[in-house]
Short mmCIF file of C-alpha atoms and ligand atoms in Angstrom, two decimals:
data_model
loop_
_atom_site.label_atom_id
_atom_site.label_comp_id
_atom_site.label_asym_id
_atom_site.label_seq_id
_atom_site.Cartn_x
_atom_site.Cartn_y
_atom_site.Cartn_z
CA MET Q 473 23.23 0.88 20.40
CA LYS Q 474 24.99 2.33 23.42
CA VAL Q 475 23.88 5.61 24.96
CA TYR Q 476 26.46 8.03 26.40
CA LYS Q 477 25.33 11.01 28.48
CA ASP Q 478 27.58 14.10 28.55
CA ASP Q 479 29.21 13.18 31.86
CA GLU Q 480 30.31 9.87 30.25
CA PHE Q 481 31.73 11.24 26.97
CA SER Q 482 35.30 11.11 28.29
CA GLU Q 483 34.91 7.32 28.74
CA TYR Q 484 34.39 6.79 24.99
CA GLN Q 485 37.07 4.35 23.82
CA ASP Q 486 35.83 2.85 20.55
CA LYS Q 487 36.95 3.77 17.02
CA ALA Q 488 36.63 7.17 15.34
CA THR Q 489 33.05 8.26 14.70
CA SER Q 490 30.83 9.50 11.93
CA LEU Q 491 28.24 11.64 13.73
CA ALA Q 492 24.91 13.18 12.71
CA LEU Q 493 24.66 16.47 14.57
CA GLY Q 494 21.44 18.21 15.63
CA THR Q 495 18.47 18.34 17.96
CA PHE Q 496 16.45 15.77 16.02
CA ASP Q 497 13.14 15.96 17.87
CA GLY Q 498 10.69 13.60 16.20
CA LEU Q 499 13.28 11.92 13.97
CA HIS Q 500 11.25 12.82 10.89
CA ARG Q 501 12.20 11.77 7.36
CA GLY Q 502 14.54 14.75 6.93
CA HIS Q 503 16.37 13.80 10.13
CA GLN Q 504 16.49 10.17 9.02
CA LYS Q 505 18.18 11.22 5.78
CA VAL Q 506 20.95 12.94 7.77
CA ILE Q 507 21.32 10.06 10.25
CA LYS Q 508 21.35 7.36 7.57
CA LYS Q 509 24.06 9.27 5.70
CA ALA Q 510 26.21 9.21 8.87
CA ARG Q 511 25.50 5.50 9.29
CA ASN Q 512 26.24 4.59 5.67
CA ASN Q 513 29.45 6.64 5.60
CA ALA Q 514 30.57 4.98 8.83
CA ARG Q 515 30.02 1.53 7.32
CA CYS Q 516 32.10 2.45 4.24
CA SER Q 517 35.00 3.99 6.18
CA ASP Q 518 35.33 1.72 9.21
CA LEU Q 519 34.00 4.37 11.59
CA ALA Q 520 31.47 3.97 14.41
CA ALA Q 521 28.04 5.39 13.48
CA GLY Q 522 26.41 7.77 15.91
CA ILE Q 523 24.16 10.72 16.57
CA PHE Q 524 25.05 13.69 18.73
CA SER Q 525 21.87 15.29 19.99
CA PHE Q 526 20.80 18.02 22.42
CA VAL Q 527 18.16 17.46 25.11
CA PRO Q 528 15.98 19.39 25.90
CA HIS Q 529 15.40 21.38 22.73
CA PRO Q 530 17.84 24.35 22.83
CA ARG Q 531 14.99 26.82 22.23
CA ARG Q 532 13.45 25.58 25.48
CA VAL Q 533 16.50 26.90 27.33
CA LEU Q 534 17.42 29.93 25.23
CA ASN Q 535 14.02 31.48 24.56
CA GLN Q 536 12.35 33.70 27.07
CA GLU Q 537 8.95 32.40 25.96
CA GLU Q 538 8.21 28.70 26.35
CA GLY Q 539 10.20 26.56 23.92
CA PRO Q 540 8.74 23.66 21.98
CA ARG Q 541 7.31 20.55 23.54
CA VAL Q 542 8.47 17.23 22.08
CA ILE Q 543 7.19 15.01 19.28
CA CYS Q 544 8.77 11.87 20.70
CA SER Q 545 9.96 10.76 24.13
CA GLN Q 546 13.55 9.79 24.91
CA ARG Q 547 12.48 6.15 25.01
CA GLN Q 548 10.84 6.38 21.58
CA LYS Q 549 13.87 8.23 20.22
CA LYS Q 550 16.22 5.47 21.41
CA GLU Q 551 14.00 2.77 19.87
CA ILE Q 552 13.97 4.52 16.47
CA LEU Q 553 17.75 5.12 16.50
CA GLN Q 554 18.32 1.50 17.42
CA GLU Q 555 16.20 0.45 14.43
CA ILE Q 556 18.21 2.69 12.10
CA GLY Q 557 21.23 0.71 13.23
CA LEU Q 558 23.45 3.26 14.97
CA ASP Q 559 26.24 2.19 17.27
CA TYR Q 560 26.10 5.21 19.58
CA TYR Q 561 23.70 7.88 20.82
CA PHE Q 562 25.60 10.77 22.42
CA CYS Q 563 23.15 12.80 24.43
CA GLN Q 564 24.17 16.32 25.48
CA GLU Q 565 22.03 18.00 28.13
CA PHE Q 566 21.46 21.50 26.80
CA THR Q 567 21.78 23.85 29.76
CA GLU Q 568 22.40 27.59 30.01
CA GLU Q 569 25.98 26.83 30.97
CA PHE Q 570 26.44 24.63 27.90
CA SER Q 571 24.92 27.35 25.70
CA ARG Q 572 27.69 29.73 26.82
CA MET Q 573 30.41 27.34 25.63
CA ASN Q 574 32.30 28.62 22.61
CA PHE Q 575 31.25 26.52 19.60
CA LYS Q 576 34.85 25.95 18.46
CA ASP Q 577 35.71 24.62 21.93
CA PHE Q 578 32.69 22.34 21.75
CA ILE Q 579 33.75 20.94 18.38
CA ALA Q 580 37.44 20.59 19.27
CA GLY Q 581 37.06 19.47 22.90
CA ILE Q 582 33.97 17.28 22.82
CA LEU Q 583 33.40 16.08 19.26
CA CYS Q 584 37.02 15.77 18.10
CA ASP Q 585 38.93 14.91 21.29
CA GLU Q 586 36.43 12.94 23.38
CA LEU Q 587 34.24 11.37 20.70
CA LYS Q 588 36.97 11.05 18.06
CA SER Q 589 34.78 12.45 15.33
CA GLY Q 590 36.31 11.96 11.89
CA GLN Q 591 33.16 13.03 10.12
CA LEU Q 592 30.14 15.21 10.93
CA VAL Q 593 26.90 15.07 8.98
CA VAL Q 594 24.45 17.99 9.12
CA GLY Q 595 21.54 19.35 7.14
CA LYS Q 596 22.21 22.28 4.80
CA ASP Q 597 20.37 24.70 7.09
CA PHE Q 598 22.17 23.56 10.26
CA THR Q 599 23.16 26.55 12.40
CA PHE Q 600 25.20 26.83 15.58
CA GLY Q 601 26.68 29.17 18.13
CA HIS Q 602 25.53 32.58 19.31
CA ARG Q 603 22.04 33.27 17.84
CA GLY Q 604 22.65 30.45 15.37
CA GLU Q 605 25.01 32.63 13.36
CA GLY Q 606 27.35 29.78 12.38
CA THR Q 607 26.33 27.93 9.19
CA SER Q 608 27.06 24.48 7.79
CA GLN Q 609 29.66 26.14 5.49
CA ASP Q 610 31.43 27.63 8.56
CA LEU Q 611 31.48 24.14 10.05
CA LYS Q 612 33.10 22.87 6.87
CA LYS Q 613 35.86 25.50 7.21
CA MET Q 614 36.46 24.47 10.84
CA GLY Q 615 36.81 20.87 9.69
CA ARG Q 616 39.72 21.82 7.44
CA TYR Q 617 41.96 22.91 10.30
CA LEU Q 618 40.58 20.57 12.97
CA ASP Q 619 40.89 17.60 10.62
CA PHE Q 620 37.38 16.24 10.30
CA GLU Q 621 35.17 15.93 7.24
CA VAL Q 622 31.78 17.64 7.03
CA LYS Q 623 29.02 16.19 4.88
CA ILE Q 624 26.08 18.43 4.12
CA VAL Q 625 22.71 16.89 3.32
CA SER Q 626 20.19 18.77 1.15
CA PRO Q 627 16.77 19.38 2.71
CA LEU Q 628 14.11 16.74 2.21
CA ARG Q 629 10.88 18.31 0.98
CA ILE Q 630 7.35 17.12 0.42
CA LYS Q 631 5.36 19.00 -2.20
CA GLY Q 632 8.08 21.63 -2.23
CA LYS Q 633 7.91 22.29 1.53
CA LYS Q 634 10.79 21.34 3.81
CA ILE Q 635 9.98 18.72 6.41
CA SER Q 636 10.66 20.16 9.87
CA SER Q 637 9.85 19.40 13.47
CA THR Q 638 8.13 22.80 13.70
CA ARG Q 639 5.79 21.85 10.85
CA ILE Q 640 4.92 18.54 12.53
CA ARG Q 641 4.31 20.21 15.92
CA LYS Q 642 1.85 22.57 14.24
CA LEU Q 643 -0.08 19.67 12.69
CA ILE Q 644 -0.30 17.96 16.08
CA SER Q 645 -1.59 21.05 17.86
CA GLU Q 646 -4.14 21.66 15.09
CA GLY Q 647 -5.41 18.05 15.29
CA ARG Q 648 -4.42 17.40 11.64
CA VAL Q 649 -2.96 14.03 12.59
CA GLY Q 650 -3.64 12.29 9.25
CA LYS Q 651 -1.03 14.55 7.62
CA ILE Q 652 1.78 13.48 9.99
CA PRO Q 653 2.86 9.95 8.85
CA PRO Q 654 4.19 11.04 5.41
CA LEU Q 655 6.43 13.58 7.18
CA LEU Q 656 7.54 11.32 10.02
CA GLY Q 657 7.91 8.21 7.89
CA ARG Q 658 6.09 6.25 10.59
CA LYS Q 659 3.10 6.56 12.91
CA PHE Q 660 2.98 9.35 15.46
CA ALA Q 661 2.34 7.99 18.96
CA LEU Q 662 1.95 9.33 22.50
CA ALA Q 663 3.16 6.91 25.14
CA GLY Q 664 2.61 6.66 28.86
CA ARG Q 665 1.57 4.58 31.84
CA VAL Q 666 -2.04 3.95 32.77
CA VAL Q 667 -2.97 5.72 36.00
CA HIS Q 668 -6.19 6.03 37.98
CA GLY Q 669 -8.73 8.60 36.79
CA SER Q 670 -11.88 9.66 38.61
CA GLY Q 671 -13.45 6.19 38.23
CA ARG Q 672 -16.36 7.70 36.32
CA GLY Q 673 -15.72 5.96 32.99
CA HIS Q 674 -16.91 2.56 34.24
CA GLU Q 675 -20.07 4.12 35.68
CA ILE Q 676 -21.08 5.68 32.37
CA GLY Q 677 -20.31 2.46 30.47
CA PHE Q 678 -17.13 3.59 28.71
CA PRO Q 679 -14.11 2.74 30.85
CA THR Q 680 -11.00 4.67 29.87
CA ALA Q 681 -7.28 4.12 30.39
CA ASN Q 682 -5.91 7.47 31.60
CA LEU Q 683 -2.34 8.00 30.41
CA GLU Q 684 0.40 9.67 32.40
CA LEU Q 685 2.52 10.66 29.42
CA GLU Q 686 6.21 9.72 29.47
CA ALA Q 687 7.33 13.03 27.90
CA ASP Q 688 6.27 16.62 27.72
CA TYR Q 689 4.63 15.99 24.36
CA VAL Q 690 3.26 18.66 22.05
CA ARG Q 691 -0.40 18.73 23.06
CA PRO Q 692 -2.77 17.56 20.37
CA LYS Q 693 -5.77 19.83 19.80
CA LYS Q 694 -8.39 19.07 22.45
CA GLY Q 695 -11.11 16.70 21.34
CA VAL Q 696 -11.98 13.15 20.38
CA TYR Q 697 -9.75 11.02 18.13
CA ALA Q 698 -10.07 7.61 16.48
CA GLY Q 699 -6.81 5.67 16.59
CA TYR Q 700 -4.88 2.63 17.67
CA VAL Q 701 -3.43 1.55 21.00
CA VAL Q 702 -0.41 -0.69 21.18
CA HIS Q 703 -0.03 -2.70 24.38
CA GLU Q 704 2.63 -5.38 24.65
CA GLU Q 705 3.04 -5.38 20.85
CA LYS Q 706 -0.69 -5.98 20.26
CA GLU Q 707 -2.74 -3.36 18.45
CA TYR Q 708 -6.34 -2.44 19.36
CA ARG Q 709 -8.80 -0.05 17.72
CA SER Q 710 -9.47 2.77 20.16
CA ILE Q 711 -11.11 6.10 20.72
CA ALA Q 712 -9.52 8.79 22.84
CA ASN Q 713 -10.48 12.05 24.43
CA PHE Q 714 -7.79 14.71 24.95
CA GLY Q 715 -8.97 17.49 27.21
CA ARG Q 716 -10.41 18.55 30.54
CA ASN Q 717 -13.81 16.79 30.65
CA PRO Q 718 -15.78 20.05 30.74
CA THR Q 719 -19.02 18.15 31.53
CA PHE Q 720 -17.49 17.33 34.92
CA SER Q 721 -15.43 20.54 35.32
CA GLU Q 722 -12.08 18.77 35.63
CA GLU Q 723 -9.03 21.05 35.76
CA ASP Q 724 -6.13 19.04 34.37
CA PHE Q 725 -5.45 18.07 30.75
CA ARG Q 726 -6.11 14.35 30.34
CA VAL Q 727 -5.44 11.72 27.74
CA GLU Q 728 -8.10 9.05 28.13
CA ILE Q 729 -8.49 6.06 25.88
CA HIS Q 730 -11.43 3.74 25.48
CA ILE Q 731 -10.12 0.55 23.89
CA LEU Q 732 -12.53 -1.24 21.56
CA ASP Q 733 -12.65 -4.95 20.78
CA LEU Q 734 -11.66 -6.12 24.27
CA LYS Q 735 -13.23 -9.52 24.92
CA GLU Q 736 -13.42 -9.02 28.68
CA ASP Q 737 -12.93 -6.24 31.24
CA ARG Q 738 -9.16 -5.69 31.41
CA ASP Q 739 -7.08 -3.92 34.02
CA PHE Q 740 -4.34 -1.85 32.36
CA TYR Q 741 -3.21 0.06 35.47
CA GLY Q 742 0.55 0.45 35.47
CA SER Q 743 0.92 -0.78 31.87
CA ARG Q 744 2.64 1.24 29.17
CA LEU Q 745 0.43 2.08 26.20
CA GLU Q 746 1.14 3.94 22.98
CA PHE Q 747 -1.77 5.73 21.33
CA THR Q 748 -1.65 6.70 17.66
CA PRO Q 749 -4.33 9.24 16.74
CA VAL Q 750 -5.51 8.58 13.19
CA GLU Q 751 -8.39 11.04 12.76
CA PHE Q 752 -9.77 13.97 14.73
CA ILE Q 753 -13.50 13.32 15.16
CA ARG Q 754 -14.91 16.29 17.07
CA GLU Q 755 -14.24 19.01 19.64
CA GLU Q 756 -14.66 18.22 23.33
CA GLN Q 757 -18.07 19.46 24.50
CA LYS Q 758 -19.75 20.41 27.74
CA PHE Q 759 -22.92 18.33 27.96
CA ASP Q 760 -25.98 19.27 30.06
CA SER Q 761 -26.51 15.63 31.02
CA VAL Q 762 -24.49 12.44 31.30
CA GLU Q 763 -27.07 10.86 28.93
CA GLY Q 764 -26.10 13.38 26.24
CA LEU Q 765 -22.41 12.50 26.69
CA LYS Q 766 -23.17 8.75 26.53
CA GLU Q 767 -25.20 9.05 23.30
CA THR Q 768 -22.46 11.09 21.65
CA ILE Q 769 -19.72 8.64 22.70
CA LYS Q 770 -21.83 5.80 21.23
CA SER Q 771 -21.95 7.53 17.86
CA ASP Q 772 -18.21 8.38 18.09
CA ILE Q 773 -17.56 4.65 18.51
CA LEU Q 774 -19.78 3.69 15.57
CA TYR Q 775 -17.90 6.18 13.40
CA THR Q 776 -14.52 4.88 14.64
CA LYS Q 777 -15.46 1.29 13.82
CA LYS Q 778 -16.45 2.42 10.34
CA ILE Q 779 -13.18 4.17 9.55
CA LEU Q 780 -10.62 1.90 11.26
C1 FMN L 2217 -14.78 8.82 23.20
C2 FMN L 2217 -14.88 9.76 24.36
C3 FMN L 2217 -15.39 11.03 24.16
C4 FMN L 2217 -15.51 11.92 25.23
N1 FMN L 2217 -16.03 13.16 25.02
C5 FMN L 2217 -16.17 14.02 26.05
C6 FMN L 2217 -16.76 15.31 25.89
O1 FMN L 2217 -17.10 15.73 24.78
N2 FMN L 2217 -16.92 16.09 26.97
C7 FMN L 2217 -16.54 15.69 28.23
O2 FMN L 2217 -16.74 16.43 29.18
N3 FMN L 2217 -15.96 14.49 28.43
C8 FMN L 2217 -15.79 13.65 27.38
N4 FMN L 2217 -15.22 12.41 27.57
C9 FMN L 2217 -14.60 12.12 28.86
C10 FMN L 2217 -15.52 11.50 29.86
O3 FMN L 2217 -16.15 12.52 30.54
C11 FMN L 2217 -14.59 10.72 30.77
O4 FMN L 2217 -14.07 9.63 30.05
C12 FMN L 2217 -15.29 10.22 31.99
O5 FMN L 2217 -15.62 11.32 32.77
C13 FMN L 2217 -14.43 9.23 32.78
O6 FMN L 2217 -13.39 9.83 33.46
P1 FMN L 2217 -12.35 8.95 34.33
O7 FMN L 2217 -11.48 8.20 33.34
O8 FMN L 2217 -11.57 9.99 35.09
O9 FMN L 2217 -13.13 8.04 35.18
C14 FMN L 2217 -15.10 11.51 26.52
C15 FMN L 2217 -14.55 10.23 26.70
C16 FMN L 2217 -14.45 9.35 25.65
C17 FMN L 2217 -13.88 7.97 25.86
N1 ATP L 2218 13.97 18.25 5.98
C1 ATP L 2218 15.26 18.07 6.27
N2 ATP L 2218 16.08 17.50 5.36
C2 ATP L 2218 17.40 17.30 5.62
N3 ATP L 2218 17.97 17.64 6.78
C3 ATP L 2218 17.20 18.21 7.73
C4 ATP L 2218 15.82 18.46 7.53
N4 ATP L 2218 15.31 19.04 8.65
C5 ATP L 2218 16.35 19.15 9.51
N5 ATP L 2218 17.48 18.66 8.96
C6 ATP L 2218 18.82 18.59 9.58
O1 ATP L 2218 18.77 17.65 10.66
C7 ATP L 2218 19.56 18.12 11.76
C8 ATP L 2218 18.69 18.32 12.98
O2 ATP L 2218 17.82 19.37 12.72
P1 ATP L 2218 16.82 20.07 13.74
O3 ATP L 2218 16.39 19.14 14.79
O4 ATP L 2218 17.37 21.38 14.12
O5 ATP L 2218 15.67 20.20 12.64
P2 ATP L 2218 14.23 20.76 12.43
O6 ATP L 2218 13.37 19.61 12.04
O7 ATP L 2218 14.30 21.89 11.42
O8 ATP L 2218 13.78 21.29 13.86
P3 ATP L 2218 12.98 22.57 14.38
O9 ATP L 2218 11.80 22.71 13.45
O10 ATP L 2218 12.61 22.21 15.81
O11 ATP L 2218 13.91 23.74 14.29
C9 ATP L 2218 20.21 19.43 11.29
O12 ATP L 2218 21.48 19.14 10.81
C10 ATP L 2218 19.27 19.91 10.20
O13 ATP L 2218 19.87 20.76 9.29
#
């Protein structure tokens, strides 16, 4: 799959495209339905299969209050799209200037002229333009005079409720991580590089890999989680603490992972790890003594070994 950023769109030379259009943060099962439709239609009609996506989330730029943080990083997004089997990922930086562009100019100038879009695939509730007033039906009408087809995909629901990125973000921030995989259609994982912490973990007998996250992820509820770490395609049972280490009055939000089942002391500094939280175990606590913290971590580990 080839990635084109907006300043490279005019270099696109391949055949006409079938494009899935949207923000697609998280690439959940509803998104996958839209994207796979674009891919399958492309295969049937000798078109190139692609996604046209906005980064960062438009609400991050348009809203006065803080817009949403992300469910997956750009790197994770590219890996998933590659797996789906797309030919192209067209990545539009969503800026204030871009938001002022007339939607018809965007469709005609960028999607039709530069990216040779013969077909656009969107979800039924896709909206566009000023305050999202344009609907998927309006897009269909535009297609009639600009000469592209519009395919509209019905919403994918689970137990009657539409799958959406907003719903998944809420589960993450409430620590209800076990409910996420059926919506995402895969594991949810936070990825980053291992950086130096305060060096205290070794002293208390539970060394931790501190992650510098590779995206501005939605923050999981603070506390301790059982889960899995993937490092160089190998999976390890792990236990993680997301929070500020109140026992030691740290200021910054940290993601620290204690990896179980390691045969010897390993140095992960600089490595990329992905952590998948499987179950929220408990809230982060402020302990009166380091002994209290150590005893509690021991029982967290026993519990983790039991459930994983
Ligand atoms: C499983 C686990 C649970 C933890 N729970 C808490 C906690 O409840 N309160 C707290 O202040 N710190 C907690 N910590 C964080 C430790 O305080 C932290 O790992 C230690 O200070 C090492 O920090 P360092 O990686 O910066 O050296 C926990 C760490 C782990 C691995
Ligand atoms: N559950 C779903 N089923 C089918 N299509 C969907 C579903 N959710 C979103 N889509 C479509 O996928 C494209 C990208 O959607 P977008 O990223 O805006 O979705 P979202 O998950 O509702 O995000 P958010 O919750 O952040 O608004 C749009 O065309 C949208 O209509």
